[in-house]
C-alpha cells in the first residue's frame, strides 16, 4: 500500500493506493496517530486507488473516526464498489461520512 498526503482548505487528504492488508495496517496506524497527535483535526481518506481492505484497515478508519467525531472532521471519498460492499457488510457505510469525490469531501469538511 502507498500513502500520499495532501492538504486542501484545511482538510488533510490521505490517499491510499493498492492493498491495505495485514503488513500495511501497523505503518498506516502509526502515521495516522502521529497526525492526530500532531493536531490534525480533519482527515479525508481518498480510496479511489484502494483495491483491498482487511479488518485491520477498517480498524484504522474506525480509530480515526472515533478520535475526530467530537472535535474535528472525518470522511471517506471515491470508494470503489467492492470496497463499498465491505463497508456495507460491516455496517461502516451507515457510520462513516461518504463522499463521491475529493472535491465534495473537502467542501463538506472544510465548511
GROMACS .gro file of N, CA and C in nm:
model
  333
    1UNK      N    1   0.083  -0.117   0.000
    1UNK     CA    2   0.000   0.000   0.000
    1UNK      C    3   0.088   0.124   0.000
    2UNK      N    4   0.044   0.223  -0.071
    2UNK     CA    5   0.113   0.351  -0.075
    2UNK      C    6   0.021   0.457  -0.015
    3UNK      N    7   0.079   0.548   0.062
    3UNK     CA    8   0.005   0.656   0.126
    3UNK      C    9   0.059   0.789   0.076
    4UNK      N   10  -0.032   0.873   0.026
    4UNK     CA   11   0.004   1.009  -0.014
    4UNK      C   12  -0.076   1.106   0.072
    5UNK      N   13  -0.011   1.216   0.108
    5UNK     CA   14  -0.076   1.317   0.191
    5UNK      C   15  -0.080   1.449   0.116
    6UNK      N   16  -0.194   1.516   0.126
    6UNK     CA   17  -0.210   1.649   0.067
    6UNK      C   18  -0.306   1.727   0.156
    7UNK      N   19  -0.298   1.858   0.148
    7UNK     CA   20  -0.387   1.940   0.230
    7UNK      C   21  -0.457   2.040   0.138
    8UNK      N   22  -0.590   2.045   0.153
    8UNK     CA   23  -0.671   2.141   0.077
    8UNK      C   24  -0.772   2.204   0.171
    9UNK      N   25  -0.775   2.334   0.175
    9UNK     CA   26  -0.872   2.410   0.254
    9UNK      C   27  -0.878   2.359   0.400
   10UNK      N   28  -0.763   2.327   0.454
   10UNK     CA   29  -0.756   2.282   0.593
   10UNK      C   30  -0.790   2.136   0.615
   11UNK      N   31  -0.819   2.063   0.508
   11UNK     CA   32  -0.853   1.921   0.517
   11UNK      C   33  -0.731   1.840   0.472
   12UNK      N   34  -0.686   1.749   0.558
   12UNK     CA   35  -0.578   1.659   0.522
   12UNK      C   36  -0.637   1.542   0.444
   13UNK      N   37  -0.589   1.523   0.322
   13UNK     CA   38  -0.636   1.415   0.236
   13UNK      C   39  -0.530   1.305   0.239
   14UNK      N   40  -0.571   1.187   0.284
   14UNK     CA   41  -0.483   1.070   0.283
   14UNK      C   42  -0.531   0.978   0.172
   15UNK      N   43  -0.451   0.967   0.066
   15UNK     CA   44  -0.486   0.883  -0.047
   15UNK      C   45  -0.417   0.748  -0.033
   16UNK      N   46  -0.497   0.643  -0.035
   16UNK     CA   47  -0.445   0.507  -0.021
   16UNK      C   48  -0.447   0.439  -0.157
   17UNK      N   49  -0.335   0.378  -0.193
   17UNK     CA   50  -0.322   0.310  -0.321
   17UNK      C   51  -0.280   0.166  -0.298
   18UNK      N   52  -0.343   0.074  -0.371
   18UNK     CA   53  -0.305  -0.067  -0.363
   18UNK      C   54  -0.390  -0.144  -0.265
   19UNK      N   55  -0.324  -0.232  -0.192
   19UNK     CA   56  -0.392  -0.322  -0.099
   19UNK      C   57  -0.357  -0.286   0.045
   20UNK      N   58  -0.459  -0.269   0.127
   20UNK     CA   59  -0.439  -0.242   0.269
   20UNK      C   60  -0.458  -0.375   0.342
   21UNK      N   61  -0.349  -0.451   0.347
   21UNK     CA   62  -0.350  -0.583   0.408
   21UNK      C   63  -0.278  -0.581   0.542
   22UNK      N   64  -0.257  -0.700   0.595
   22UNK     CA   65  -0.201  -0.715   0.730
   22UNK      C   66  -0.068  -0.643   0.749
   23UNK      N   67   0.020  -0.649   0.651
   23UNK     CA   68   0.152  -0.587   0.667
   23UNK      C   69   0.147  -0.435   0.658
   24UNK      N   70   0.037  -0.380   0.611
   24UNK     CA   71   0.026  -0.235   0.594
   24UNK      C   72  -0.046  -0.164   0.707
   25UNK      N   73  -0.117  -0.240   0.790
   25UNK     CA   74  -0.201  -0.179   0.893
   25UNK      C   75  -0.118  -0.104   0.996
   26UNK      N   76  -0.012  -0.165   1.048
   26UNK     CA   77   0.066  -0.101   1.154
   26UNK      C   78   0.130   0.029   1.107
   27UNK      N   79   0.197   0.032   0.990
   27UNK     CA   80   0.254   0.160   0.946
   27UNK      C   81   0.147   0.268   0.924
   28UNK      N   82   0.032   0.230   0.870
   28UNK     CA   83  -0.075   0.328   0.849
   28UNK      C   84  -0.127   0.379   0.983
   29UNK      N   85  -0.150   0.289   1.076
   29UNK     CA   86  -0.199   0.329   1.208
   29UNK      C   87  -0.099   0.422   1.277
   30UNK      N   88   0.030   0.388   1.268
   30UNK     CA   89   0.135   0.471   1.328
   30UNK      C   90   0.132   0.612   1.269
   31UNK      N   91   0.120   0.621   1.137
   31UNK     CA   92   0.120   0.752   1.071
   31UNK      C   93  -0.006   0.832   1.108
   32UNK      N   94  -0.121   0.766   1.109
   32UNK     CA   95  -0.245   0.834   1.144
   32UNK      C   96  -0.239   0.886   1.287
   33UNK      N   97  -0.187   0.806   1.379
   33UNK     CA   98  -0.174   0.850   1.518
   33UNK      C   99  -0.078   0.967   1.530
   34UNK      N  100   0.032   0.966   1.453
   34UNK     CA  101   0.124   1.079   1.452
   34UNK      C  102   0.052   1.206   1.408
   35UNK      N  103  -0.028   1.194   1.303
   35UNK     CA  104  -0.102   1.309   1.251
   35UNK      C  105  -0.203   1.361   1.353
   36UNK      N  106  -0.277   1.269   1.413
   36UNK     CA  107  -0.378   1.308   1.512
   36UNK      C  108  -0.312   1.370   1.635
   37UNK      N  109  -0.206   1.306   1.683
   37UNK     CA  110  -0.135   1.360   1.799
   37UNK      C  111  -0.066   1.492   1.767
   38UNK      N  112  -0.036   1.513   1.640
   38UNK     CA  113   0.025   1.638   1.596
   38UNK      C  114  -0.074   1.751   1.575
   39UNK      N  115  -0.202   1.722   1.594
   39UNK     CA  116  -0.301   1.828   1.588
   39UNK      C  117  -0.393   1.829   1.468
   40UNK      N  118  -0.380   1.731   1.379
   40UNK     CA  119  -0.473   1.728   1.265
   40UNK      C  120  -0.615   1.706   1.316
   41UNK      N  121  -0.707   1.786   1.265
   41UNK     CA  122  -0.846   1.782   1.312
   41UNK      C  123  -0.945   1.736   1.205
   42UNK      N  124  -0.902   1.736   1.080
   42UNK     CA  125  -0.993   1.699   0.971
   42UNK      C  126  -0.918   1.612   0.871
   43UNK      N  127  -0.965   1.488   0.856
   43UNK     CA  128  -0.899   1.393   0.766
   43UNK      C  129  -1.001   1.332   0.671
   44UNK      N  130  -0.968   1.335   0.544
   44UNK     CA  131  -1.047   1.272   0.439
   44UNK      C  132  -0.963   1.162   0.378
   45UNK      N  133  -1.011   1.039   0.383
   45UNK     CA  134  -0.942   0.927   0.319
   45UNK      C  135  -0.995   0.914   0.177
   46UNK      N  136  -0.905   0.928   0.080
   46UNK     CA  137  -0.938   0.910  -0.062
   46UNK      C  138  -0.908   0.765  -0.097
   47UNK      N  139  -1.013   0.688  -0.128
   47UNK     CA  140  -0.997   0.545  -0.153
   47UNK      C  141  -1.009   0.510  -0.301
   48UNK      N  142  -0.994   0.608  -0.390
   48UNK     CA  143  -1.010   0.586  -0.534
   48UNK      C  144  -0.918   0.478  -0.587
   49UNK      N  145  -0.799   0.467  -0.531
   49UNK     CA  146  -0.700   0.370  -0.581
   49UNK      C  147  -0.678   0.254  -0.485
   50UNK      N  148  -0.767   0.238  -0.388
   50UNK     CA  149  -0.756   0.127  -0.293
   50UNK      C  150  -0.824   0.005  -0.352
   51UNK      N  151  -0.751  -0.106  -0.360
   51UNK     CA  152  -0.803  -0.228  -0.422
   51UNK      C  153  -0.850  -0.332  -0.322
   52UNK      N  154  -0.808  -0.319  -0.196
   52UNK     CA  155  -0.843  -0.419  -0.095
   52UNK      C  156  -0.826  -0.357   0.043
   53UNK      N  157  -0.914  -0.395   0.135
   53UNK     CA  158  -0.900  -0.352   0.274
   53UNK      C  159  -0.939  -0.470   0.363
   54UNK      N  160  -0.861  -0.495   0.466
   54UNK     CA  161  -0.893  -0.602   0.560
   54UNK      C  162  -0.952  -0.543   0.687
   55UNK      N  163  -0.982  -0.626   0.784
   55UNK     CA  164  -1.043  -0.579   0.909
   55UNK      C  165  -0.950  -0.485   0.984
   56UNK      N  166  -0.820  -0.507   0.975
   56UNK     CA  167  -0.725  -0.417   1.040
   56UNK      C  168  -0.731  -0.278   0.979
   57UNK      N  169  -0.745  -0.271   0.848
   57UNK     CA  170  -0.760  -0.143   0.781
   57UNK      C  171  -0.887  -0.072   0.823
   58UNK      N  172  -0.995  -0.148   0.835
   58UNK     CA  173  -1.120  -0.091   0.885
   58UNK      C  174  -1.101  -0.039   1.027
   59UNK      N  175  -1.018  -0.109   1.104
   59UNK     CA  176  -0.989  -0.065   1.240
   59UNK      C  177  -0.919   0.070   1.244
   60UNK      N  178  -0.827   0.094   1.150
   60UNK     CA  179  -0.759   0.224   1.144
   60UNK      C  180  -0.859   0.334   1.108
   61UNK      N  181  -0.949   0.305   1.014
   61UNK     CA  182  -1.052   0.404   0.979
   61UNK      C  183  -1.142   0.433   1.100
   62UNK      N  184  -1.178   0.327   1.172
   62UNK     CA  185  -1.263   0.344   1.290
   62UNK      C  186  -1.193   0.425   1.398
   63UNK      N  187  -1.067   0.395   1.422
   63UNK     CA  188  -0.989   0.471   1.519
   63UNK      C  189  -0.987   0.619   1.484
   64UNK      N  190  -0.963   0.648   1.357
   64UNK     CA  191  -0.958   0.787   1.312
   64UNK      C  192  -1.094   0.854   1.331
   65UNK      N  193  -1.199   0.785   1.291
   65UNK     CA  194  -1.335   0.837   1.307
   65UNK      C  195  -1.365   0.868   1.454
   66UNK      N  196  -1.333   0.775   1.541
   66UNK     CA  197  -1.361   0.793   1.684
   66UNK      C  198  -1.285   0.911   1.742
   67UNK      N  199  -1.161   0.929   1.699
   67UNK     CA  200  -1.080   1.040   1.752
   67UNK      C  201  -1.130   1.175   1.702
   68UNK      N  202  -1.189   1.178   1.583
   68UNK     CA  203  -1.227   1.306   1.523
   68UNK      C  204  -1.375   1.340   1.533
   69UNK      N  205  -1.459   1.244   1.567
   69UNK     CA  206  -1.604   1.269   1.558
   69UNK      C  207  -1.653   1.380   1.651
   70UNK      N  208  -1.591   1.397   1.766
   70UNK     CA  209  -1.640   1.501   1.857
   70UNK      C  210  -1.564   1.632   1.844
   71UNK      N  211  -1.448   1.630   1.782
   71UNK     CA  212  -1.367   1.752   1.775
   71UNK      C  213  -1.289   1.757   1.644
   72UNK      N  214  -1.361   1.749   1.534
   72UNK     CA  215  -1.293   1.754   1.405
   72UNK      C  216  -1.383   1.704   1.295
   73UNK      N  217  -1.322   1.657   1.188
   73UNK     CA  218  -1.398   1.607   1.074
   73UNK      C  219  -1.332   1.484   1.015
   74UNK      N  220  -1.415   1.396   0.961
   74UNK     CA  221  -1.368   1.270   0.906
   74UNK      C  222  -1.458   1.233   0.789
   75UNK      N  223  -1.399   1.171   0.688
   75UNK     CA  224  -1.479   1.120   0.577
   75UNK      C  225  -1.399   1.029   0.487
   76UNK      N  226  -1.472   0.957   0.404
   76UNK     CA  227  -1.414   0.872   0.300
   76UNK      C  228  -1.469   0.921   0.167
   77UNK      N  229  -1.385   0.919   0.065
   77UNK     CA  230  -1.434   0.958  -0.067
   77UNK      C  231  -1.385   0.861  -0.173
   78UNK      N  232  -1.454   0.864  -0.286
   78UNK     CA  233  -1.415   0.788  -0.404
   78UNK      C  234  -1.403   0.638  -0.375
   79UNK      N  235  -1.501   0.584  -0.305
   79UNK     CA  236  -1.497   0.444  -0.264
   79UNK      C  237  -1.544   0.356  -0.379
   80UNK      N  238  -1.459   0.261  -0.420
   80UNK     CA  239  -1.496   0.167  -0.526
   80UNK      C  240  -1.608   0.075  -0.479
   81UNK      N  241  -1.682   0.021  -0.575
   81UNK     CA  242  -1.798  -0.064  -0.543
   81UNK      C  243  -1.763  -0.180  -0.451
   82UNK      N  244  -1.654  -0.250  -0.479
   82UNK     CA  245  -1.622  -0.368  -0.397
   82UNK      C  246  -1.572  -0.331  -0.259
   83UNK      N  247  -1.513  -0.213  -0.243
   83UNK     CA  248  -1.477  -0.165  -0.108
   83UNK      C  249  -1.605  -0.121  -0.037
   84UNK      N  250  -1.699  -0.062  -0.111
   84UNK     CA  251  -1.827  -0.022  -0.053
   84UNK      C  252  -1.903  -0.145  -0.002
   85UNK      N  253  -1.892  -0.257  -0.071
   85UNK     CA  254  -1.956  -0.380  -0.024
   85UNK      C  255  -1.902  -0.420   0.113
   86UNK      N  256  -1.771  -0.406   0.133
   86UNK     CA  257  -1.710  -0.437   0.263
   86UNK      C  258  -1.766  -0.341   0.368
   87UNK      N  259  -1.775  -0.213   0.333
   87UNK     CA  260  -1.829  -0.114   0.427
   87UNK      C  261  -1.977  -0.142   0.459
   88UNK      N  262  -2.053  -0.185   0.357
   88UNK     CA  263  -2.194  -0.217   0.378
   88UNK      C  264  -2.210  -0.339   0.469
   89UNK      N  265  -2.137  -0.445   0.439
   89UNK     CA  266  -2.147  -0.569   0.516
   89UNK      C  267  -2.107  -0.547   0.661
   90UNK      N  268  -2.004  -0.467   0.682
   90UNK     CA  269  -1.954  -0.442   0.817
   90UNK      C  270  -2.036  -0.337   0.892
   91UNK      N  271  -2.124  -0.266   0.820
   91UNK     CA  272  -2.207  -0.164   0.882
   91UNK      C  273  -2.143  -0.026   0.886
   92UNK      N  274  -2.019  -0.015   0.840
   92UNK     CA  275  -1.950   0.113   0.845
   92UNK      C  276  -2.007   0.216   0.748
   93UNK      N  277  -2.073   0.171   0.643
   93UNK     CA  278  -2.128   0.267   0.547
   93UNK      C  279  -2.240   0.350   0.611
   94UNK      N  280  -2.297   0.303   0.720
   94UNK     CA  281  -2.401   0.378   0.790
   94UNK      C  282  -2.342   0.474   0.894
   95UNK      N  283  -2.213   0.456   0.926
   95UNK     CA  284  -2.148   0.535   1.030
   95UNK      C  285  -2.056   0.643   0.970
   96UNK      N  286  -1.974   0.602   0.873
   96UNK     CA  287  -1.876   0.692   0.816
   96UNK      C  288  -1.940   0.788   0.715
   97UNK      N  289  -1.904   0.917   0.720
   97UNK     CA  290  -1.947   1.008   0.614
   97UNK      C  291  -1.879   0.969   0.482
   98UNK      N  292  -1.958   0.956   0.377
   98UNK     CA  293  -1.908   0.913   0.246
   98UNK      C  294  -1.934   1.021   0.143
   99UNK      N  295  -1.835   1.045   0.057
   99UNK     CA  296  -1.845   1.147  -0.046
   99UNK      C  297  -1.806   1.087  -0.180
  100UNK      N  298  -1.873   1.132  -0.286
  100UNK     CA  299  -1.847   1.077  -0.419
  100UNK      C  300  -1.713   1.122  -0.477
  101UNK      N  301  -1.668   1.241  -0.438
  101UNK     CA  302  -1.543   1.294  -0.493
  101UNK      C  303  -1.461   1.360  -0.383
  102UNK      N  304  -1.335   1.380  -0.414
  102UNK     CA  305  -1.248   1.452  -0.320
  102UNK      C  306  -1.300   1.594  -0.300
  103UNK      N  307  -1.341   1.658  -0.409
  103UNK     CA  308  -1.391   1.795  -0.401
  103UNK      C  309  -1.513   1.804  -0.311
  104UNK      N  310  -1.604   1.707  -0.322
  104UNK     CA  311  -1.724   1.706  -0.237
  104UNK      C  312  -1.685   1.688  -0.091
  105UNK      N  313  -1.592   1.596  -0.065
  105UNK     CA  314  -1.547   1.572   0.073
  105UNK      C  315  -1.480   1.693   0.134
  106UNK      N  316  -1.390   1.754   0.058
  106UNK     CA  317  -1.320   1.874   0.107
  106UNK      C  318  -1.421   1.986   0.132
  107UNK      N  319  -1.514   2.003   0.041
  107UNK     CA  320  -1.615   2.107   0.058
  107UNK      C  321  -1.698   2.087   0.184
  108UNK      N  322  -1.739   1.964   0.207
  108UNK     CA  323  -1.822   1.935   0.325
  108UNK      C  324  -1.743   1.947   0.455
  109UNK      N  325  -1.620   1.903   0.454
  109UNK     CA  326  -1.539   1.901   0.576
  109UNK      C  327  -1.474   2.036   0.608
  110UNK      N  328  -1.460   2.120   0.508
  110UNK     CA  329  -1.393   2.250   0.532
  110UNK      C  330  -1.493   2.358   0.573
  111UNK      N  331  -1.621   2.329   0.564
  111UNK     CA  332  -1.720   2.433   0.596
  111UNK      C  333  -1.759   2.432   0.742
   0.00000   0.00000   0.00000
